[in-house]
Coordinates of C-alpha atoms in Angstrom, one line a residue:
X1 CA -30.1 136.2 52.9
X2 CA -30.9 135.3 49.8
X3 CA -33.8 132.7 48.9
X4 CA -33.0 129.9 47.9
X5 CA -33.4 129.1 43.5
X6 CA -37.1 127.8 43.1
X7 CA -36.7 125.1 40.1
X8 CA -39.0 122.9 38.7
X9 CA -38.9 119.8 37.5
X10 CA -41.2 119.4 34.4
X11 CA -42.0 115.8 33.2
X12 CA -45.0 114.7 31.5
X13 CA -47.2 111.7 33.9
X14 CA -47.5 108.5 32.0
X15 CA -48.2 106.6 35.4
X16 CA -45.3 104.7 35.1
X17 CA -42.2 104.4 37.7
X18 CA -39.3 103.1 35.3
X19 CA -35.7 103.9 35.1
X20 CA -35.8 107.5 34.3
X21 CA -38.6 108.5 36.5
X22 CA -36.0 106.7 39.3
X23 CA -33.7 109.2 37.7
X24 CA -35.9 112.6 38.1
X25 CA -36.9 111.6 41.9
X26 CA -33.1 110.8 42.7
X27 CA -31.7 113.8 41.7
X28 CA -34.9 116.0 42.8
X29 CA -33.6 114.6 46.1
X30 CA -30.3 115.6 46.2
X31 CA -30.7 119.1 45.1
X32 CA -32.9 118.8 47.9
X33 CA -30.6 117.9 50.4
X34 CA -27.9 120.5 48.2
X35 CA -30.3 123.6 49.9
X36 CA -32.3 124.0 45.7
X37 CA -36.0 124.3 46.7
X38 CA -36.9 122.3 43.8
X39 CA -40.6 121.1 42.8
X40 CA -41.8 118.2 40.2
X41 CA -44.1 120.0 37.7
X42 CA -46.1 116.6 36.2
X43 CA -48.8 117.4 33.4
X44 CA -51.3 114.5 32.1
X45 CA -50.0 112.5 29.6
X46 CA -52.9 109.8 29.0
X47 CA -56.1 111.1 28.7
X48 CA -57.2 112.1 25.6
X49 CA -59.2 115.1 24.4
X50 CA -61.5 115.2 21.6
X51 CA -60.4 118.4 20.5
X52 CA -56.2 118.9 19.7
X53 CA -55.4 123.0 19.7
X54 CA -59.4 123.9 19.4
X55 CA -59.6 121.3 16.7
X56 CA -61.7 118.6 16.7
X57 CA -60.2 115.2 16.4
X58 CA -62.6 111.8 15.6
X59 CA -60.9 109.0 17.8
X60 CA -60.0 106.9 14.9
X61 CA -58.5 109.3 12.8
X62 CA -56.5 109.8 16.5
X63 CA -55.9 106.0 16.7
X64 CA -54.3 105.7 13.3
X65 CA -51.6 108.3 14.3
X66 CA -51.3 108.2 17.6
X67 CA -48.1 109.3 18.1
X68 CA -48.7 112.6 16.3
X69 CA -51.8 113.8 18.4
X70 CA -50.3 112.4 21.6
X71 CA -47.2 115.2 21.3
X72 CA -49.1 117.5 19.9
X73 CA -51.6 117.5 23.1
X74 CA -48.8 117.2 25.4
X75 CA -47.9 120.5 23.7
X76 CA -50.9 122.3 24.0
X77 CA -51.4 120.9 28.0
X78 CA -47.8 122.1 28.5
X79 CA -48.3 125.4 27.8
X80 CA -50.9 125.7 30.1
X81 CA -48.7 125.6 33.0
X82 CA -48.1 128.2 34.9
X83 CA -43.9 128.4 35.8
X84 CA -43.6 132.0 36.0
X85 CA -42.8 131.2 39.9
X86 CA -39.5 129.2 39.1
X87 CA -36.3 131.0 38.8
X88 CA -34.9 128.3 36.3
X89 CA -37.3 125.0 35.0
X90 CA -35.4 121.6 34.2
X91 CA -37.1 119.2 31.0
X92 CA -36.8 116.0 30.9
X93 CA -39.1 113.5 28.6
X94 CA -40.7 115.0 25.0
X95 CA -42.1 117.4 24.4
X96 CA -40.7 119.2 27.8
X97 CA -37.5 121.1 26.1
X98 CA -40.1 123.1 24.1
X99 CA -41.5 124.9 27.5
X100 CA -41.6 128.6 27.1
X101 CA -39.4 129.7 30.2
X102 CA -36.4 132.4 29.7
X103 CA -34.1 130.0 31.9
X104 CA -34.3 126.0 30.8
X105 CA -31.6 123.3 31.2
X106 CA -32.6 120.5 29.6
X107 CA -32.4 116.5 31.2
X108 CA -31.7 115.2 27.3
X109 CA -32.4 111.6 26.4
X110 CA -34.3 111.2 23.9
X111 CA -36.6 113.4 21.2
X112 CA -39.7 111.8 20.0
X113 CA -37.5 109.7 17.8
X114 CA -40.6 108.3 15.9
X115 CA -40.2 111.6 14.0
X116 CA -36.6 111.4 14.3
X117 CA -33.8 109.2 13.8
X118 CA -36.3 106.0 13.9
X119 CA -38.8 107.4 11.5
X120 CA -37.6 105.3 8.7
X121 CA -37.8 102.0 10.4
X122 CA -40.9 102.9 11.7
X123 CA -42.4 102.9 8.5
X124 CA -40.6 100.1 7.7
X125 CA -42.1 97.9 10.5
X126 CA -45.7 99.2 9.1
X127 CA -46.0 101.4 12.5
X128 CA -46.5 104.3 10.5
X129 CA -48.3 105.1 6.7
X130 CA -45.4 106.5 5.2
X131 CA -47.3 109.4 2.9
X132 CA -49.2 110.9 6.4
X133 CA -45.8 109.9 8.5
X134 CA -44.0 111.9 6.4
X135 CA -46.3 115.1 7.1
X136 CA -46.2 115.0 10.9
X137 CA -42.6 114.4 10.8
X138 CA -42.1 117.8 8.8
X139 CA -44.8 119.5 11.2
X140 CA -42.9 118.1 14.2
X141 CA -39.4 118.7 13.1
X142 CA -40.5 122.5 12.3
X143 CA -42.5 123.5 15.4
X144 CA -39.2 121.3 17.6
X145 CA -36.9 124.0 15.8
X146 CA -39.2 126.6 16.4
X147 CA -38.2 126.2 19.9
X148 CA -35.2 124.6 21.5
X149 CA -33.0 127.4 20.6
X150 CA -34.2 128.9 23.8
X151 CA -33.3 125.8 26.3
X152 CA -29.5 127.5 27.5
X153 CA -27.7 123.4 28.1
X154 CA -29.0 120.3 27.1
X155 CA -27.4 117.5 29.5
X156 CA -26.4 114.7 27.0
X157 CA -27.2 111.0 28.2
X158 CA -25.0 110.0 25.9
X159 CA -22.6 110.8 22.3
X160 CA -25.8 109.1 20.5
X161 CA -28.2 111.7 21.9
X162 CA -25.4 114.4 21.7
X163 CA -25.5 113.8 18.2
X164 CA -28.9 114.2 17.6
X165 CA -28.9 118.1 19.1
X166 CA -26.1 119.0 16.7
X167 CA -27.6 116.6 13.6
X168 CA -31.4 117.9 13.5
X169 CA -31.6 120.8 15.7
X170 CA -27.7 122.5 14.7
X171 CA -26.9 122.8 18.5
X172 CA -23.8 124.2 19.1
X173 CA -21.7 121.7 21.2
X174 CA -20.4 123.9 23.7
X175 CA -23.9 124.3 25.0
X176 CA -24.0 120.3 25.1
X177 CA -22.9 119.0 28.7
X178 CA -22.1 114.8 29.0
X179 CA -24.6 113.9 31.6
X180 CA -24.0 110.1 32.6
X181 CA -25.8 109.4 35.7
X182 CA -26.2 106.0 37.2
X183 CA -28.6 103.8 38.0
X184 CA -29.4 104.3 42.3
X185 CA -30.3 107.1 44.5
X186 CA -27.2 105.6 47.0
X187 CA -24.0 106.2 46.2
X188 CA -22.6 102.9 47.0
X189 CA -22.5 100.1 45.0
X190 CA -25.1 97.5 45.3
X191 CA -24.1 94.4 47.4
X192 CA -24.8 91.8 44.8
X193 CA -24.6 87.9 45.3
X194 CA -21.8 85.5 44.7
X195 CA -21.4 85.4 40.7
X196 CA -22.1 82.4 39.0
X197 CA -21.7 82.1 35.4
X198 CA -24.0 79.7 34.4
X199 CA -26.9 81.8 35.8
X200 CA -29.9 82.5 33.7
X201 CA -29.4 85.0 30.8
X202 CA -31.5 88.0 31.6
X203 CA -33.2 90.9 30.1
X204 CA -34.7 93.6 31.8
X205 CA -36.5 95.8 29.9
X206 CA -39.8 97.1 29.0
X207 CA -41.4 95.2 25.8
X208 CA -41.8 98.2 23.2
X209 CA -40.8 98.9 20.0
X210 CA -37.5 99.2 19.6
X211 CA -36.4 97.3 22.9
X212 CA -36.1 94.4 20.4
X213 CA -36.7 91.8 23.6
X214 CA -38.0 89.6 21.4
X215 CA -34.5 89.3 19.8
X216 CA -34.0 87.8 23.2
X217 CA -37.3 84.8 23.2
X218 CA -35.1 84.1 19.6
X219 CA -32.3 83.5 21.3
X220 CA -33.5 81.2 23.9
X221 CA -35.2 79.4 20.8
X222 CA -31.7 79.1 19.4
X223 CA -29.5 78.3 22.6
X224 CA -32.2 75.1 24.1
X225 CA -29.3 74.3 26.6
X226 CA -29.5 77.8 28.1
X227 CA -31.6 79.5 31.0
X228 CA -33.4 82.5 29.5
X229 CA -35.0 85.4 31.8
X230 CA -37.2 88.6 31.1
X231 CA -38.1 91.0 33.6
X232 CA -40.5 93.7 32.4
X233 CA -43.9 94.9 31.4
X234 CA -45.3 97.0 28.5
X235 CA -47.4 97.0 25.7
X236 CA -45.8 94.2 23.4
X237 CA -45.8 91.6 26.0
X238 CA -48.4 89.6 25.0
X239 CA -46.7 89.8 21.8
X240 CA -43.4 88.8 22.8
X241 CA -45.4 85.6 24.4
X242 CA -47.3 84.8 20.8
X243 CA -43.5 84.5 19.6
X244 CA -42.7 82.8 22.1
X245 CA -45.1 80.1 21.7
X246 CA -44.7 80.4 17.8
X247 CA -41.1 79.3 18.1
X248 CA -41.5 76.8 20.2
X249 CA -44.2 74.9 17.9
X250 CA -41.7 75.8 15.0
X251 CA -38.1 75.1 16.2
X252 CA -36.9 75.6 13.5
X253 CA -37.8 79.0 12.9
X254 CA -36.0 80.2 15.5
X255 CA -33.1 79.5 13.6
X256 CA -34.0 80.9 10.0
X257 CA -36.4 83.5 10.5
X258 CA -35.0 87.3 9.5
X259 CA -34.5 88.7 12.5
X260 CA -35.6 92.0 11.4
X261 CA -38.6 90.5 11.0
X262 CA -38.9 89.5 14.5
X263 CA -38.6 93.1 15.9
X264 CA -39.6 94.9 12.8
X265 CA -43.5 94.3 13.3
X266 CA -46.5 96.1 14.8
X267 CA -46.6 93.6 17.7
X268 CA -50.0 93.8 19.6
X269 CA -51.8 94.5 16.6
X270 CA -51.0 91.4 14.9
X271 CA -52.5 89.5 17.7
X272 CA -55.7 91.3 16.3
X273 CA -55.3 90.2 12.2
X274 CA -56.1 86.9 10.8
X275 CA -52.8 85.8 11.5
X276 CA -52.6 85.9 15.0
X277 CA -53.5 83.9 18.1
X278 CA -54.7 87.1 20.3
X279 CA -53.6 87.5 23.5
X280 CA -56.2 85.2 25.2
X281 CA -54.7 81.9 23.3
X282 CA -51.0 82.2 24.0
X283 CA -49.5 79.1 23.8
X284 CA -46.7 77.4 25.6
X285 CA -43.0 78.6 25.0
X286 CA -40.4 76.8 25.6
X287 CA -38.8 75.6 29.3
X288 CA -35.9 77.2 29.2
X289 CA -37.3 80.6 29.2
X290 CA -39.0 82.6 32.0
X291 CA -41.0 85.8 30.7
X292 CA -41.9 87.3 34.4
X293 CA -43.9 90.3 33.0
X294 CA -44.0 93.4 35.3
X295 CA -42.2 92.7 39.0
X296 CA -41.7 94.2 41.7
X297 CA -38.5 95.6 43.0
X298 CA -37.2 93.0 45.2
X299 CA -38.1 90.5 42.3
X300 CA -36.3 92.6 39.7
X301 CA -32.9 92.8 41.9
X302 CA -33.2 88.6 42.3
X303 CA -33.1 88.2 38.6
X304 CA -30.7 90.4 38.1
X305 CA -28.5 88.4 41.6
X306 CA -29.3 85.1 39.3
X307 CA -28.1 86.3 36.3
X308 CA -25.0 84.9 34.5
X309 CA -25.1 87.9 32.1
X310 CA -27.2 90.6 31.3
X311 CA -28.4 91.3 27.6
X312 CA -29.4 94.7 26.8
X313 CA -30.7 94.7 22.7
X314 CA -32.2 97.6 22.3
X315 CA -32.1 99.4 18.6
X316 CA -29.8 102.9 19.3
X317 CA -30.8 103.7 22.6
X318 CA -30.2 106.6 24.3
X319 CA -28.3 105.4 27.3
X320 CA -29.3 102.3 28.8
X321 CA -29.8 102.4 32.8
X322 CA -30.0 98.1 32.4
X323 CA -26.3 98.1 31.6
X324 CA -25.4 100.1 34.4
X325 CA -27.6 98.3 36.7
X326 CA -25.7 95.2 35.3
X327 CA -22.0 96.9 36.5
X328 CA -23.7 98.0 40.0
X329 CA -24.2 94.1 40.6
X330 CA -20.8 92.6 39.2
X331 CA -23.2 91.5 35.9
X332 CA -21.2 91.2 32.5
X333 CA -23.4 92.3 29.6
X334 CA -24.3 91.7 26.1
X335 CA -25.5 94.4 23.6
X336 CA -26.1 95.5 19.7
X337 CA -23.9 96.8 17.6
X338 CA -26.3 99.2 16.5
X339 CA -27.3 99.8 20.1
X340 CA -26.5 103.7 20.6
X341 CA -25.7 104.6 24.2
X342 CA -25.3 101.0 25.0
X343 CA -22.6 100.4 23.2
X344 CA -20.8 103.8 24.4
X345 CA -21.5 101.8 28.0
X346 CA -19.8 98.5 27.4
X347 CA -17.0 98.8 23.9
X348 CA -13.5 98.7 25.0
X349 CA -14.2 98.2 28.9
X350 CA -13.6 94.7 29.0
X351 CA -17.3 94.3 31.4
X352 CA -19.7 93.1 28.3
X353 CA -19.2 91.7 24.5
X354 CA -20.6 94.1 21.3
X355 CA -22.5 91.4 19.1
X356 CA -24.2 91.8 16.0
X357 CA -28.4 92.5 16.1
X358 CA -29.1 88.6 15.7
X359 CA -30.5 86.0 18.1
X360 CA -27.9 83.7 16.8
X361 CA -24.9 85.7 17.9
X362 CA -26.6 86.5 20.9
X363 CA -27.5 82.8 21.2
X364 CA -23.9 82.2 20.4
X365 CA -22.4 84.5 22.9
X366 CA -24.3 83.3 25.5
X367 CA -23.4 79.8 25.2
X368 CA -19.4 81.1 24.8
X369 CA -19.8 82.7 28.3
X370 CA -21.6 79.9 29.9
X371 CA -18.7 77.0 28.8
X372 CA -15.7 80.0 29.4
X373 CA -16.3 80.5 33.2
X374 CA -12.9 82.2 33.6
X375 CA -13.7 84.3 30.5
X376 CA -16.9 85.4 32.3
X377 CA -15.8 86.4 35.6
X378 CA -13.1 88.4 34.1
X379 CA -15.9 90.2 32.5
X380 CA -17.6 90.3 35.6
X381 CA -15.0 92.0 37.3
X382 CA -14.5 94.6 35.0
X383 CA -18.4 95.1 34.9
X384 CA -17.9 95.4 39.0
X385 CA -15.0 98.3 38.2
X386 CA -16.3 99.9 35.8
X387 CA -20.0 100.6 38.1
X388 CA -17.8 103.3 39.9
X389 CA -17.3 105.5 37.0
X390 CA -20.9 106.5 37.1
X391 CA -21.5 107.4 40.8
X392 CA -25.0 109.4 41.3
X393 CA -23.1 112.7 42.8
X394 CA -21.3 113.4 40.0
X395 CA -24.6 113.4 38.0
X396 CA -26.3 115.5 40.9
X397 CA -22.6 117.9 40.9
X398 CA -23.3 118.3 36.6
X399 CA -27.4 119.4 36.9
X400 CA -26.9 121.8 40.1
X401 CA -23.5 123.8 37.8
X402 CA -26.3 124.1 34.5
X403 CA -28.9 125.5 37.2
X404 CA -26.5 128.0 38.7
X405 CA -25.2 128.8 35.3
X406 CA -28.9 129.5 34.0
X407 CA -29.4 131.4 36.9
X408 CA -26.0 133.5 36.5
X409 CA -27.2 134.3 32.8
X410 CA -30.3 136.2 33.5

């Protein structure tokens, strides 16, 4: 009898347990149970070497471009694996699809996108300085090329991240496979509570740059009649408090301020500059808005049981797991225009609303949904329906046909 294919699983260990890393253990568990003896491959992704490739590296010059050194040593500790025991190794999170292996199928959601498609607003949100920005991003882009030819199918999350293969890499479609998996390990739906349409608004999300949450504080700012939630953690949270507290001294602001200019900042390190309050002297916000922070599970499923609707405003995402946690509980949603694989999710299903990048139309919105309870539970409905279409199996059925289909090609 023949052995069973030995796969690995290769994703870089940030210490985090979000959405994705839900993802990877979920379907490492049913290629389990499907017979695949299949093994997660993790490699460090937060401590920091002095030296980058045999080169040493001064910790401020490593600060100031952080981003650069960071995939650069996730590179160089990459390559020190050793798979040569795996019949066929499945990527996942950047810089994985560059793994030298003869059979790769690549778990595609996102490239470093700093050097990609959101490289321009980077700068223009004073992330990056745009002269030394525009050197890593050629070094990037080259040594990327230099290597994804060899992955053999790259399992889309979505048209937006389909788009990038064929835009910067010149992937040839037919070796691009939709991969739309959905938010559970179980395969049937989640028993939500009774819907009630005047529930909170809620956000679920991590607070980084582009997750545009604080779009969301605006909003709240905007709509003072409306219950405002936001489950998550992450490195801008303290900064999404500081606006917080900043619009609720200035009212008024709320309802002027660009709203560009509320997302299209570098956050934490304001809190640092003359300008800011720092994280120790965070003000009150307002009552109507709850900023949890990091919760537990059981807390996370609560807000989402509370929720009237769900907004998702995240700048051209690459799929959006909080939408389809939204449909898996009967949850309508609102999302950007400009929000990538979120708006794939919700435009012309009749489960969510597609609303321009402002907290006043999200404000708006909001407050359309709260007074239009029939409206909302017809969207609620089709939220419920639509949760179906992206059942875990058929996500599970899609990655086990790219491993046998490496494994048939050499």
């Amino acid at each position: 009898m023949r052995p069973p294919a030995r796969v690995a699983i290769l994703k870089p260990d940030y210490g985090s347990n979000g959405g994705f890393e839900r993802l990877l253990e979920s379907l490492t568990e049913s290629l389990r149970a499907d017979g695949v003896a299949v093994e997660p491959v993790g490699f460090d992704a937060l401590s920091r070497s002095p030296r980058c490739f045999g080169i040493p590296v001064p910790s401020g010059v490593r600060d100031q471009h952080h981003e650069y050194f960071q995939y650069l040593s996730l590179v160089e500790r990459m390559d020190e694996l050793d798979l040569d025991r795996f019949d066929v190794v499945v990527t996942s999170q950047p810089p994985t699809y560059l793994v030298r292996h003869p059979r790769v199928v690549a778990v595609f959601y996102h490239q470093a996108r700093v050097f990609y498609d959101l490289s321009d607003v980077a700068v223009a949100s004073g992330v990056v300085e745009p002269d030394v920005h525009a050197a890593a991003v050629e070094q990037i882009r080259r040594l990327d090329r230099s290597r994804v030819g060899d992955v053999r199918t790259w399992l889309a999350g979505s048209q937006e991240v389909a788009d990038r293969l064929t835009h910067y890499w010149d992937i040839p479609t037919e070796r691009i496979v939709p991969f739309r998996a959905g938010p559970m390990i179980s395969t049937a739906p989640h028993t939500a509570a009774p819907y009630d349409p005047a529930g909170p608004a809620l956000c679920v999300s991590r607070h980084e740059w582009p997750k545009r949450t604080e779009l969301v504080v605006q909003a709240a700012h905007v709509d003072r009649a409306g219950s405002y939630e936001l489950v998550g953690g992450g490195s801008r949270l303290d900064w999404v408090r500081t606006v917080d507290a900043r619009f609720a001294a200035d009212p008024i602001a709320a309802r002027v301020d660009d709203p560009d200019a509320t997302w299209r900042n570098t956050g934490p390190r304001l809190l640092a500059g003359p300008l800011g309050t720092g994280p120790g002297e965070i003000g009150p916000g307002t009552t109507n808005l709850r900023i949890h922070g990091e919760t537990d599970d059981a807390a996370r499923d609560a807000a989402y049981d509370r929720a009237g609707v769900v907004i998702a405003p995240a700048f051209r995402e690459d799929y959006g797991l909080t939408v389809l946690e939204a449909f898996e509980r009967g949850r309508p949603v609102i999302v950007c225009n400009d929000g990538g694989g979120l708006v794939e999710l919700v435009e012309g299903t009749g489960a969510g609303i597609v609303v321009d990048p402002t907290a006043s139309a999200i404000a708006n919105t909001v407050q359309e949904l709260r007074v239009s309870p029939v409206r909302a539970r017809g969207l609620a409905e089709a939220a419920a329906e639509m949760a179906g279409r992206f059942r875990h199996a058929g996500a599970v059925a899609t990655l086990r046909d790219a491993v046998e289909a490496a494994l048939r090609g050499g």
